[in-house]
CSV table of C-alpha atoms in Angstrom, one decimal:
chain,number,residue,atom,x,y,z
L,1,UNK,CA,4.0,-8.4,6.7
L,2,UNK,CA,0.7,-6.5,6.6
L,3,UNK,CA,-2.5,-6.3,4.7
L,4,UNK,CA,-4.3,-3.1,3.7
L,5,UNK,CA,-8.0,-2.5,3.1
L,6,UNK,CA,-10.1,0.4,2.1
L,7,UNK,CA,-12.9,1.0,4.6
L,8,UNK,CA,-15.6,3.4,5.8
L,9,UNK,CA,-15.7,4.8,9.3
L,10,UNK,CA,-19.5,5.2,9.8
L,11,UNK,CA,-20.7,7.7,12.4
L,12,UNK,CA,-23.8,9.5,13.6
L,13,UNK,CA,-26.2,11.3,11.3
L,14,UNK,CA,-25.0,9.6,8.1
L,15,UNK,CA,-21.3,10.6,8.7
L,16,UNK,CA,-18.9,8.6,6.6
L,17,UNK,CA,-15.1,8.8,6.1
L,18,UNK,CA,-12.9,6.8,3.9
L,19,UNK,CA,-10.1,5.2,5.8
L,20,UNK,CA,-7.4,2.6,5.3
L,21,UNK,CA,-7.3,-0.5,7.6
L,22,UNK,CA,-3.9,-2.1,8.0
L,23,UNK,CA,-3.5,-5.5,9.7
L,24,UNK,CA,-0.7,-7.9,10.3
L,25,UNK,CA,-0.8,-11.0,8.1
L,26,UNK,CA,-2.3,-14.0,10.0
L,27,UNK,CA,1.0,-16.0,9.8
L,28,UNK,CA,3.0,-13.1,11.3
L,29,UNK,CA,0.6,-12.2,14.1
L,30,UNK,CA,2.2,-14.6,16.5
L,31,UNK,CA,5.8,-13.3,15.8
L,32,UNK,CA,6.6,-11.0,18.7
L,33,UNK,CA,9.2,-9.1,16.7
L,34,UNK,CA,6.9,-8.4,13.8
L,35,UNK,CA,4.1,-7.5,16.2
L,36,UNK,CA,6.4,-5.1,18.0
L,37,UNK,CA,7.3,-3.4,14.6
L,38,UNK,CA,3.5,-3.0,14.0
L,39,UNK,CA,3.0,-1.4,17.5
L,40,UNK,CA,6.0,0.8,16.8
L,41,UNK,CA,4.3,2.2,13.7
L,42,UNK,CA,1.2,2.9,15.9
L,43,UNK,CA,3.2,4.6,18.7
L,44,UNK,CA,5.4,6.7,16.4
L,45,UNK,CA,2.7,7.6,13.8
L,46,UNK,CA,0.2,8.7,16.5
L,47,UNK,CA,2.7,11.5,17.5
L,48,UNK,CA,3.1,12.9,13.9
L,49,UNK,CA,0.7,15.5,12.7
L,50,UNK,CA,1.8,17.0,9.3
L,51,UNK,CA,0.2,17.3,5.9
L,52,UNK,CA,3.0,15.4,4.3
L,53,UNK,CA,2.6,12.3,6.6
L,54,UNK,CA,-0.2,9.6,6.4
L,55,UNK,CA,-2.1,10.1,9.6
L,56,UNK,CA,-3.0,7.2,12.0
L,57,UNK,CA,-6.6,7.5,13.2
L,58,UNK,CA,-7.0,4.6,15.6
L,59,UNK,CA,-5.6,1.3,16.8
L,60,UNK,CA,-7.4,-1.9,17.9
L,61,UNK,CA,-7.5,-5.7,17.6
L,62,UNK,CA,-9.5,-7.7,15.0
L,63,UNK,CA,-10.2,-11.3,16.0
L,64,UNK,CA,-7.1,-11.2,18.2
L,65,UNK,CA,-4.8,-9.5,15.6
L,66,UNK,CA,-3.7,-5.9,15.8
L,67,UNK,CA,-4.9,-3.4,13.2
L,68,UNK,CA,-4.4,0.3,12.4
L,69,UNK,CA,-7.0,2.7,11.0
L,70,UNK,CA,-5.2,5.2,8.9
L,71,UNK,CA,-5.8,8.2,6.6
L,72,UNK,CA,-6.9,7.0,3.2
L,73,UNK,CA,-4.8,8.3,0.3
L,74,UNK,CA,-6.7,8.0,-3.0
L,75,UNK,CA,-3.9,7.8,-5.5
L,76,UNK,CA,-0.7,5.9,-6.3
L,77,UNK,CA,2.7,5.3,-4.8
L,78,UNK,CA,5.8,6.7,-6.6
L,79,UNK,CA,7.2,3.4,-7.7
L,80,UNK,CA,4.0,2.3,-9.3
L,81,UNK,CA,3.6,5.7,-10.9
L,82,UNK,CA,7.0,5.6,-12.6
L,83,UNK,CA,6.2,2.2,-14.0
L,84,UNK,CA,3.2,3.7,-15.7
L,85,UNK,CA,5.1,6.5,-17.4
L,86,UNK,CA,8.2,8.6,-17.3
L,87,UNK,CA,8.3,11.2,-14.6
L,88,UNK,CA,9.4,14.7,-15.6
L,89,UNK,CA,12.4,16.2,-13.7
L,90,UNK,CA,10.3,19.2,-12.4
L,91,UNK,CA,7.6,16.8,-11.0
L,92,UNK,CA,10.3,14.6,-9.3
L,93,UNK,CA,11.9,17.7,-7.8
L,94,UNK,CA,8.6,18.9,-6.4
L,95,UNK,CA,7.9,15.5,-4.9
L,96,UNK,CA,11.3,15.5,-3.2
L,97,UNK,CA,10.8,19.0,-1.9
L,98,UNK,CA,7.5,18.0,-0.3
L,99,UNK,CA,8.9,14.8,1.2
L,100,UNK,CA,11.9,16.9,2.5
L,101,UNK,CA,9.4,19.3,4.3
L,102,UNK,CA,7.8,16.3,6.0
L,103,UNK,CA,11.3,14.8,6.9
L,104,UNK,CA,12.3,18.2,8.4
L,105,UNK,CA,9.2,18.0,10.7
L,106,UNK,CA,9.9,14.3,11.5
L,107,UNK,CA,13.5,14.9,12.4
L,108,UNK,CA,12.7,17.9,14.7
L,109,UNK,CA,9.4,16.8,16.4
L,110,UNK,CA,9.3,17.0,20.2
L,111,UNK,CA,7.3,15.4,22.9
L,112,UNK,CA,5.0,17.3,25.4
L,113,UNK,CA,7.9,18.2,27.6
L,114,UNK,CA,9.8,19.7,24.7
L,115,UNK,CA,12.3,16.8,24.3
L,116,UNK,CA,13.3,15.7,20.8
L,117,UNK,CA,11.8,12.3,19.8
L,118,UNK,CA,14.8,11.6,17.6
L,119,UNK,CA,12.7,10.0,14.8
L,120,UNK,CA,14.5,8.7,11.8
L,121,UNK,CA,12.2,7.0,9.2
L,122,UNK,CA,14.9,4.5,7.9
L,123,UNK,CA,12.7,3.4,5.0
L,124,UNK,CA,12.3,6.4,2.7
L,125,UNK,CA,11.7,4.9,-0.8
L,126,UNK,CA,9.4,5.3,-3.8
L,127,UNK,CA,7.0,2.6,-2.4
L,128,UNK,CA,6.5,4.6,0.8
L,129,UNK,CA,5.8,8.0,-1.0
L,130,UNK,CA,2.2,8.3,-1.8
L,131,UNK,CA,0.7,10.7,-4.4
L,132,UNK,CA,-3.0,11.5,-4.2
L,133,UNK,CA,-4.8,12.3,-7.5
L,134,UNK,CA,-5.3,15.8,-6.1
L,135,UNK,CA,-1.6,16.4,-5.9
L,136,UNK,CA,-0.8,15.7,-2.3
L,137,UNK,CA,2.5,14.1,-1.5
L,138,UNK,CA,2.7,12.0,1.7
L,139,UNK,CA,5.2,9.7,3.3
L,140,UNK,CA,4.0,6.5,5.0
L,141,UNK,CA,5.1,3.3,6.9
L,142,UNK,CA,7.0,4.0,10.1
L,143,UNK,CA,7.3,0.3,11.0
L,144,UNK,CA,11.1,0.4,11.3
L,145,UNK,CA,11.5,4.1,12.3
L,146,UNK,CA,14.0,5.0,15.1
L,147,UNK,CA,12.8,7.1,18.0
L,148,UNK,CA,12.9,7.5,21.7
L,149,UNK,CA,9.4,5.9,21.8
L,150,UNK,CA,10.7,2.5,20.6
L,151,UNK,CA,9.9,-0.4,22.9
L,152,UNK,CA,12.4,-2.6,21.1
L,153,UNK,CA,15.8,-1.8,19.6
L,154,UNK,CA,17.5,-3.3,16.5
L,155,UNK,CA,20.1,-5.8,17.6
L,156,UNK,CA,23.7,-5.0,16.8
L,157,UNK,CA,24.6,-6.1,13.3
L,158,UNK,CA,21.0,-6.3,12.2
L,159,UNK,CA,20.1,-4.1,9.2
L,160,UNK,CA,16.5,-2.9,8.4
L,161,UNK,CA,15.5,-1.1,5.2
L,162,UNK,CA,15.7,-1.4,1.4
L,163,UNK,CA,19.2,-1.9,0.2
L,164,UNK,CA,18.8,0.2,-2.9
L,165,UNK,CA,17.9,3.3,-0.8
L,166,UNK,CA,20.0,2.5,2.2
L,167,UNK,CA,22.7,4.9,3.5
L,168,UNK,CA,26.2,3.4,3.9
L,169,UNK,CA,26.1,3.7,7.7
L,170,UNK,CA,22.7,2.1,7.8
L,171,UNK,CA,23.8,-0.8,5.6
L,172,UNK,CA,26.8,-1.4,7.8
L,173,UNK,CA,24.7,-1.5,10.9
L,174,UNK,CA,26.3,1.6,12.4
L,175,UNK,CA,24.7,4.6,14.1
L,176,UNK,CA,21.9,5.9,12.0
L,177,UNK,CA,20.9,9.6,12.1
L,178,UNK,CA,18.6,11.9,10.1
L,179,UNK,CA,21.2,12.0,7.4
L,180,UNK,CA,20.3,8.4,6.5
L,181,UNK,CA,16.8,9.6,5.4
L,182,UNK,CA,18.5,12.3,3.2
L,183,UNK,CA,20.6,9.7,1.5
L,184,UNK,CA,17.5,7.6,0.9
L,185,UNK,CA,15.6,10.6,-0.5
L,186,UNK,CA,18.5,11.3,-2.8
L,187,UNK,CA,18.5,7.7,-4.0
L,188,UNK,CA,14.7,8.0,-4.5
L,189,UNK,CA,15.2,11.1,-6.6
L,190,UNK,CA,17.7,9.1,-8.7
L,191,UNK,CA,15.1,6.3,-9.2
L,192,UNK,CA,12.3,8.7,-10.1
L,193,UNK,CA,14.5,10.2,-12.8
L,194,UNK,CA,15.2,6.8,-14.4
L,195,UNK,CA,18.1,5.2,-12.5
L,196,UNK,CA,18.5,1.6,-13.7
L,197,UNK,CA,21.4,0.6,-11.5
L,198,UNK,CA,21.1,-3.0,-10.5
L,199,UNK,CA,24.3,-3.6,-8.6
L,200,UNK,CA,24.5,-5.4,-5.3
L,201,UNK,CA,25.9,-2.4,-3.3
L,202,UNK,CA,24.4,0.9,-4.6
L,203,UNK,CA,25.6,2.8,-1.6
L,204,UNK,CA,29.2,2.2,-2.6
L,205,UNK,CA,28.7,4.3,-5.8
L,206,UNK,CA,30.6,7.6,-5.4
L,207,UNK,CA,28.3,10.6,-5.6
L,208,UNK,CA,30.3,11.9,-8.6
L,209,UNK,CA,29.5,8.7,-10.5
L,210,UNK,CA,25.9,9.0,-9.6
L,211,UNK,CA,25.8,12.6,-10.9
L,212,UNK,CA,27.6,11.6,-14.2
L,213,UNK,CA,25.1,8.8,-14.8
L,214,UNK,CA,22.2,11.1,-14.2
L,215,UNK,CA,23.5,13.8,-16.6
L,216,UNK,CA,24.1,11.2,-19.2
L,217,UNK,CA,20.4,10.2,-19.2
L,218,UNK,CA,19.3,13.8,-19.5
L,219,UNK,CA,19.0,15.1,-15.9
L,220,UNK,CA,20.0,18.8,-15.5
L,221,UNK,CA,23.4,19.5,-13.9
L,222,UNK,CA,21.8,21.4,-11.0
L,223,UNK,CA,19.5,18.5,-10.2
L,224,UNK,CA,22.3,16.0,-10.5
L,225,UNK,CA,24.4,18.0,-8.2
L,226,UNK,CA,21.6,18.1,-5.6
L,227,UNK,CA,21.3,14.3,-5.9
L,228,UNK,CA,25.0,13.9,-5.5
L,229,UNK,CA,25.1,16.0,-2.4
L,230,UNK,CA,22.2,14.1,-0.8
L,231,UNK,CA,24.0,10.7,-1.5
L,232,UNK,CA,27.4,11.5,-0.2
L,233,UNK,CA,29.0,8.5,1.4
L,234,UNK,CA,30.0,10.5,4.5
L,235,UNK,CA,26.8,11.4,6.5
L,236,UNK,CA,28.3,14.7,7.7
L,237,UNK,CA,28.6,16.0,4.1
L,238,UNK,CA,24.9,15.7,3.3
L,239,UNK,CA,22.5,18.7,3.5
L,240,UNK,CA,19.7,18.6,6.1
L,241,UNK,CA,16.0,18.2,5.2
L,242,UNK,CA,15.3,21.9,5.3
L,243,UNK,CA,18.1,22.7,2.8
L,244,UNK,CA,16.9,19.9,0.5
L,245,UNK,CA,13.4,21.2,0.6
L,246,UNK,CA,14.6,24.7,-0.3
L,247,UNK,CA,16.9,23.6,-3.1
L,248,UNK,CA,14.6,21.1,-4.7
L,249,UNK,CA,11.7,23.5,-4.5
L,250,UNK,CA,13.7,26.3,-6.2
L,251,UNK,CA,14.8,23.9,-9.0
L,252,UNK,CA,11.3,22.6,-9.5
L,253,UNK,CA,9.9,26.1,-9.9
L,254,UNK,CA,12.6,26.9,-12.4
L,255,UNK,CA,12.0,23.8,-14.5
L,256,UNK,CA,8.2,23.9,-14.3
L,257,UNK,CA,7.6,27.6,-14.5
L,258,UNK,CA,4.5,27.2,-12.4
L,259,UNK,CA,3.5,25.7,-9.1
L,260,UNK,CA,4.6,22.1,-8.5
L,261,UNK,CA,1.2,20.8,-7.2
L,262,UNK,CA,-0.6,21.7,-10.5
L,263,UNK,CA,2.2,20.1,-12.5
L,264,UNK,CA,2.0,16.9,-10.4
L,265,UNK,CA,-1.8,16.8,-10.6
L,266,UNK,CA,-1.7,17.1,-14.4
L,267,UNK,CA,0.9,14.4,-14.7
L,268,UNK,CA,-1.1,12.1,-12.4
L,269,UNK,CA,-4.1,12.5,-14.6
L,270,UNK,CA,-2.3,10.6,-17.3
L,271,UNK,CA,-1.3,7.9,-14.8
L,272,UNK,CA,-4.9,7.7,-13.5
L,273,UNK,CA,-6.2,7.0,-17.0
L,274,UNK,CA,-4.3,3.6,-16.8
L,275,UNK,CA,-5.6,2.8,-13.3
L,276,UNK,CA,-8.9,0.9,-13.9
L,277,UNK,CA,-11.0,-0.2,-11.0
L,278,UNK,CA,-13.6,-2.9,-11.0
L,279,UNK,CA,-17.3,-2.4,-10.6
L,280,UNK,CA,-17.2,-4.9,-7.7
L,281,UNK,CA,-15.3,-2.6,-5.5
L,282,UNK,CA,-18.3,-1.1,-3.9
L,283,UNK,CA,-20.2,-4.4,-3.3
L,284,UNK,CA,-18.6,-4.8,0.1
L,285,UNK,CA,-21.0,-5.9,2.8
L,286,UNK,CA,-18.8,-6.3,5.9
L,287,UNK,CA,-18.2,-4.3,9.0
L,288,UNK,CA,-16.0,-4.4,12.1
L,289,UNK,CA,-18.1,-4.6,15.3
L,290,UNK,CA,-17.0,-4.5,18.9
L,291,UNK,CA,-16.9,-7.8,20.7
L,292,UNK,CA,-19.4,-7.9,23.6
L,293,UNK,CA,-17.8,-8.1,27.0
L,294,UNK,CA,-14.3,-8.0,25.4
L,295,UNK,CA,-11.6,-5.4,25.4
L,296,UNK,CA,-12.7,-1.9,24.5
L,297,UNK,CA,-10.8,-2.0,21.2
L,298,UNK,CA,-11.5,-5.7,20.3
L,299,UNK,CA,-13.4,-6.3,17.0
L,300,UNK,CA,-14.7,-9.0,14.9
L,301,UNK,CA,-16.2,-9.1,11.4
L,302,UNK,CA,-20.0,-9.3,10.7
L,303,UNK,CA,-22.1,-8.7,7.7
L,304,UNK,CA,-23.0,-5.1,7.1
L,305,UNK,CA,-26.5,-4.1,8.3
L,306,UNK,CA,-28.2,-0.7,8.4
L,307,UNK,CA,-27.1,1.4,11.4
L,308,UNK,CA,-29.7,1.4,14.1
L,309,UNK,CA,-31.8,4.5,14.6
L,310,UNK,CA,-31.1,4.6,18.4
L,311,UNK,CA,-28.2,6.8,19.3
L,312,UNK,CA,-27.1,4.3,21.9
L,313,UNK,CA,-26.4,1.7,19.2
L,314,UNK,CA,-25.5,4.0,16.4
L,315,UNK,CA,-21.9,3.9,15.2
L,316,UNK,CA,-19.9,6.8,16.7
L,317,UNK,CA,-17.6,9.3,15.0
L,318,UNK,CA,-14.1,8.5,13.9
L,319,UNK,CA,-12.8,9.9,17.2
L,320,UNK,CA,-14.8,7.1,18.9
L,321,UNK,CA,-14.0,4.5,16.3
L,322,UNK,CA,-13.3,1.7,18.8
L,323,UNK,CA,-17.0,1.8,20.0
L,324,UNK,CA,-18.4,2.1,16.5
L,325,UNK,CA,-18.0,0.1,13.3
L,326,UNK,CA,-15.9,0.1,10.2
L,327,UNK,CA,-17.3,-1.2,6.9
L,328,UNK,CA,-14.6,-2.9,4.9
L,329,UNK,CA,-14.9,-2.0,1.2
L,330,UNK,CA,-11.9,-3.2,-0.7
L,331,UNK,CA,-8.2,-3.5,-0.7
L,332,UNK,CA,-6.3,-0.3,-1.1
L,333,UNK,CA,-4.3,-0.5,-4.3
L,334,UNK,CA,-2.2,2.6,-3.7
L,335,UNK,CA,-2.5,3.7,-0.2
L,336,UNK,CA,0.6,1.7,1.0
L,337,UNK,CA,3.7,0.2,-0.4
L,338,UNK,CA,2.9,-2.0,-3.3
L,339,UNK,CA,5.7,-4.4,-2.4
L,340,UNK,CA,4.0,-5.5,0.8
L,341,UNK,CA,1.8,-8.6,0.5
L,342,UNK,CA,-1.8,-7.5,0.8
L,343,UNK,CA,-4.7,-9.6,2.0
L,344,UNK,CA,-8.2,-8.9,3.3
L,345,UNK,CA,-9.0,-8.5,7.0
L,346,UNK,CA,-11.9,-10.9,7.6
L,347,UNK,CA,-14.3,-13.6,6.3
L,348,UNK,CA,-15.2,-12.4,2.8
L,349,UNK,CA,-17.2,-14.0,0.0
L,350,UNK,CA,-17.5,-13.0,-3.7
L,351,UNK,CA,-20.8,-11.9,-5.1
L,352,UNK,CA,-21.4,-11.9,-8.9
L,353,UNK,CA,-23.0,-9.0,-10.6
L,354,UNK,CA,-26.7,-9.3,-11.4
L,355,UNK,CA,-28.1,-11.9,-13.7
L,356,UNK,CA,-24.7,-12.5,-15.4
L,357,UNK,CA,-23.6,-14.9,-12.7
L,358,UNK,CA,-23.7,-18.5,-13.7
L,359,UNK,CA,-25.3,-20.9,-11.3
L,360,UNK,CA,-22.9,-23.3,-9.6
L,361,UNK,CA,-23.0,-27.0,-10.7
L,362,UNK,CA,-24.2,-29.6,-8.2
L,363,UNK,CA,-20.6,-30.7,-7.6
L,364,UNK,CA,-19.8,-27.1,-6.6
L,365,UNK,CA,-22.8,-26.5,-4.4
L,366,UNK,CA,-21.2,-27.8,-1.3
L,367,UNK,CA,-17.7,-26.3,-0.7
L,368,UNK,CA,-15.5,-24.3,-3.1
L,369,UNK,CA,-17.1,-23.2,-6.3
L,370,UNK,CA,-15.8,-21.7,-9.5
L,371,UNK,CA,-17.9,-19.1,-11.3
L,372,UNK,CA,-16.9,-18.1,-14.8
L,373,UNK,CA,-18.7,-15.0,-16.0
L,374,UNK,CA,-19.5,-14.3,-19.7
L,375,UNK,CA,-17.4,-11.6,-21.3
L,376,UNK,CA,-19.4,-8.4,-21.8
L,377,UNK,CA,-19.4,-6.6,-25.1
L,378,UNK,CA,-17.0,-4.1,-23.7
L,379,UNK,CA,-15.3,-3.4,-20.4
L,380,UNK,CA,-17.3,-1.0,-18.2
L,381,UNK,CA,-16.1,2.6,-18.6
L,382,UNK,CA,-14.6,4.4,-15.6
L,383,UNK,CA,-17.8,6.5,-15.2
L,384,UNK,CA,-20.1,3.5,-14.9
L,385,UNK,CA,-22.5,4.0,-12.0
L,386,UNK,CA,-21.4,2.1,-8.9
L,387,UNK,CA,-23.4,-0.9,-7.8
L,388,UNK,CA,-24.9,-0.3,-4.4
L,389,UNK,CA,-23.8,-2.5,-1.4
L,390,UNK,CA,-25.5,-5.8,-1.0
L,391,UNK,CA,-26.4,-6.2,2.7
L,392,UNK,CA,-27.3,-9.9,2.4
L,393,UNK,CA,-23.9,-11.1,1.4
L,394,UNK,CA,-20.4,-9.9,2.1
L,395,UNK,CA,-18.1,-9.1,-0.8
L,396,UNK,CA,-14.4,-8.5,-1.3
L,397,UNK,CA,-12.2,-7.7,-4.2
L,398,UNK,CA,-8.4,-7.6,-3.7
L,399,UNK,CA,-6.6,-6.1,-6.6
L,400,UNK,CA,-3.0,-7.2,-7.1
L,401,UNK,CA,-0.1,-4.9,-7.8
L,402,UNK,CA,-0.4,-4.6,-11.6
L,403,UNK,CA,2.6,-2.4,-12.2
L,404,UNK,CA,3.4,-2.6,-15.9
L,405,UNK,CA,7.0,-3.0,-17.2
L,406,UNK,CA,7.4,-1.9,-20.8
L,407,UNK,CA,8.1,-4.8,-23.1
L,408,UNK,CA,10.8,-4.7,-25.7
L,409,UNK,CA,9.6,-4.3,-29.2
L,410,UNK,CA,10.9,-7.7,-30.2
L,411,UNK,CA,9.3,-9.5,-27.1
L,412,UNK,CA,6.3,-11.6,-27.9
L,413,UNK,CA,3.1,-10.7,-26.1
L,414,UNK,CA,1.6,-13.6,-24.2
L,415,UNK,CA,-2.2,-13.8,-23.8
L,416,UNK,CA,-3.2,-13.1,-20.2
L,417,UNK,CA,-6.3,-13.8,-18.2
L,418,UNK,CA,-7.5,-13.3,-14.6
L,419,UNK,CA,-8.7,-15.5,-11.7
L,420,UNK,CA,-9.9,-14.6,-8.2
L,421,UNK,CA,-9.9,-16.5,-5.0
L,422,UNK,CA,-12.1,-15.5,-2.0
L,423,UNK,CA,-14.8,-16.4,0.5
L,424,UNK,CA,-15.0,-16.9,4.2
L,425,UNK,CA,-13.3,-20.3,4.3
L,426,UNK,CA,-10.3,-19.1,2.2
L,427,UNK,CA,-9.9,-15.8,4.1
L,428,UNK,CA,-6.2,-15.0,4.7
L,429,UNK,CA,-5.1,-18.3,3.1
L,430,UNK,CA,-1.9,-18.5,1.1
L,431,UNK,CA,-2.8,-18.8,-2.6
L,432,UNK,CA,-0.4,-20.6,-5.0
L,433,UNK,CA,-0.4,-20.9,-8.7
L,434,UNK,CA,1.4,-23.9,-10.2
L,435,UNK,CA,3.2,-24.3,-6.9
L,436,UNK,CA,4.3,-20.7,-6.5
L,437,UNK,CA,2.7,-18.5,-3.8
L,438,UNK,CA,1.1,-15.4,-5.4
L,439,UNK,CA,-0.5,-13.8,-2.3
L,440,UNK,CA,-3.3,-14.2,0.3
L,441,UNK,CA,-7.0,-14.5,-0.3
L,442,UNK,CA,-9.1,-12.7,-1.2
L,443,UNK,CA,-6.9,-11.9,-4.2
L,444,UNK,CA,-7.2,-11.3,-7.9
L,445,UNK,CA,-4.3,-12.5,-10.1
L,446,UNK,CA,-3.3,-12.2,-13.7
L,447,UNK,CA,-1.8,-15.2,-15.4
L,448,UNK,CA,-1.0,-16.7,-18.8
L,449,UNK,CA,-4.0,-18.1,-20.7
L,450,UNK,CA,-4.1,-21.9,-20.3
L,451,UNK,CA,-4.3,-24.7,-17.8
L,452,UNK,CA,-3.0,-24.1,-14.2
L,453,UNK,CA,-3.3,-25.6,-10.8
L,454,UNK,CA,-4.5,-23.3,-7.9
L,455,UNK,CA,-4.0,-24.3,-4.3
L,456,UNK,CA,-5.1,-22.5,-1.1
L,457,UNK,CA,-3.4,-23.2,2.3
L,458,UNK,CA,-4.5,-22.1,5.8
L,459,UNK,CA,-2.1,-19.3,6.7
L,460,UNK,CA,-1.5,-20.6,10.2
L,461,UNK,CA,-1.7,-24.4,10.1
L,462,UNK,CA,-0.7,-24.7,6.4
L,463,UNK,CA,-3.6,-27.2,5.9
L,464,UNK,CA,-4.6,-27.6,2.3
L,465,UNK,CA,-8.0,-25.9,1.8
L,466,UNK,CA,-8.3,-26.2,-2.0
L,467,UNK,CA,-6.3,-27.7,-4.9
L,468,UNK,CA,-8.0,-27.3,-8.2
L,469,UNK,CA,-7.1,-27.3,-11.9
L,470,UNK,CA,-8.3,-24.2,-13.8
L,471,UNK,CA,-8.4,-23.1,-17.4
L,472,UNK,CA,-7.8,-19.4,-17.7
L,473,UNK,CA,-9.1,-17.8,-20.9
L,474,UNK,CA,-8.8,-14.4,-22.5
L,475,UNK,CA,-12.5,-13.9,-21.7
L,476,UNK,CA,-11.5,-13.9,-18.0
L,477,UNK,CA,-10.7,-10.2,-17.8
L,478,UNK,CA,-10.0,-8.2,-14.7
L,479,UNK,CA,-13.6,-7.3,-14.6
L,480,UNK,CA,-14.9,-10.8,-15.1
L,481,UNK,CA,-12.3,-13.1,-13.7
L,482,UNK,CA,-12.5,-16.9,-13.2
L,483,UNK,CA,-13.7,-17.1,-9.6
L,484,UNK,CA,-12.8,-19.7,-6.9
L,485,UNK,CA,-15.2,-19.1,-4.0
L,486,UNK,CA,-15.7,-20.8,-0.7
L,487,UNK,CA,-19.0,-20.8,1.2
């Protein structure tokens, strides 16, 4: 229900800080329940200060819709990482130990009067565990967390969370305690170590069966036993977060023979080699600016301009973000759960690179235009110098979740190409490919080579903004996609 962008918080004397900007999708902004969940994340997250938790920096409104400014995690989430390559047992145990440390803090945090806040995350899962390239492990997304700070309460009989990682008591809409997070973390450990269970009710699997399955696929007996203890059907039989952190940390040290952070960082280097980014990422030219005469934390989007020299008009530090500006750079590919639909936060337009851009035809000069770029001799290497921002024109590039699923040896490989949809008119619009919605603009999508029909609908009114046949070719790579732009 949210979109996530990478941004820059721009302050005095050239101060810059990378941040993540999270905003409710346009079609969900008017839903009071979904807005309340978003506010819940802001209220709960603002009280949590721990190295293993993604920090919330600020909160405001963007053109009438709420947004969060959050700590930027430069890395990948656990689910996407395991799709890249197999995760060693020692690395998985280290991750679980780090998350357990964070959960211990979350379950025991108190307010200013010393009263427990009673926070239960309720959505611990691989998608919500973020791994930075430097080896940090952080838990994110407190949108459905339980706490005494909640302004709304889940109705009786309503279940929130991901079924695969859901404790039995949570799935049955019964009283949920911190033990539910332990179950979810145990199910996450099972997933990280190659669990392929695809049944409808995973929480009904006895822990002994889960242990046996894990040992059969090569997991050590000690690790399988820890997993089994964490996923006991009876909540009272599960260890607490502190015990999990101690046991997982000890096992990780025994398996790895060195510190877990170094092992994680080394493993992530192999994942990172497969995470290519486009040279267009740094061509963003937008910023969030405060609305004159409006609420203190009300913003809109303008084109990026140089910060004024006068201190009275200069953007402030991150602590005064509401009176400063945020430059939106690109969508965060790994800062938040990859399963969440991601779109951009304001009116964006695509800008081609240098002289390689083909001029639009006369038929395209008024309204949506398609720009097909020639294929370069080779894709730009990762170390290619970044193109500086272009102040005269805003840019955006939203990268889809490109998690790769290994193909069977006998499965035929289908040629793939890329297309991109963006621009001010299409901003936030639902994009469909051959009648199936694939996301919200601006977006970049991979599809089979050949002829397709792309349509863009206004996210609120459902008005058709564009319907156009396209011909995707292998020459349309991720770096030079077929582009559908609005003015």
